[in-house]
Amino acid sequence: MVDILQGVLILMRLILFGLSLGLTLISFQAYTKRGSDRLQYAFIGFAFISMGVAVTNLTTQIGVTGNLGRELLYLQIAETVPFIVGFAMIYISLYR
């Protein structure tokens, strides 16, 4: 059961990383198209969020190779869900 949870967690973290990179790309394209300071700050903010997500992914994958308890995996999965929903909503709002 723990192996399935570890796989779910890794998949969710990869989805989160993909969404954050997509938002970073969209904000960079908007900044280069319009050149406003607000869009520059948004791009920099999303870039730092993407870096944070990448570091979280690395630490999760390193932790997954160890023997994590089921409770810790449930907590990590629960902490990832709001990020995925939030990034997906921002992605939809910027892409439309």
PDB file of C-alpha atoms in Angstrom, residues 12-13 16 74-87:
ATOM      1  CA  MET A  12       1.087  14.565  -7.995  1.00  0.00           C
ATOM      2  CA  ARG A  13       4.358  16.412  -7.415  1.00  0.00           C
ATOM      3  CA  LEU A  16       2.449  20.344  -9.689  1.00  0.00           C
ATOM      4  CA  TYR A  74      -0.937  11.010   3.460  1.00  0.00           C
ATOM      5  CA  LEU A  75       0.142  14.380   4.837  1.00  0.00           C
ATOM      6  CA  GLN A  76       2.431  15.063   1.868  1.00  0.00           C
ATOM      7  CA  ILE A  77      -0.325  14.117  -0.570  1.00  0.00           C
ATOM      8  CA  ALA A  78      -2.774  16.361   1.297  1.00  0.00           C
ATOM      9  CA  GLU A  79      -0.309  19.258   1.208  1.00  0.00           C
ATOM     10  CA  THR A  80       0.132  18.890  -2.566  1.00  0.00           C
ATOM     11  CA  VAL A  81      -3.572  18.935  -3.491  1.00  0.00           C
ATOM     12  CA  PRO A  82      -4.198  22.650  -2.722  1.00  0.00           C
ATOM     13  CA  PHE A  83      -1.132  23.619  -4.767  1.00  0.00           C
ATOM     14  CA  ILE A  84      -2.371  21.631  -7.757  1.00  0.00           C
ATOM     15  CA  VAL A  85      -5.859  23.140  -7.524  1.00  0.00           C
ATOM     16  CA  GLY A  86      -4.509  26.651  -7.022  1.00  0.00           C
ATOM     17  CA  PHE A  87      -2.026  26.465  -9.874  1.00  0.00           C
TER      18      PHE A  87
END
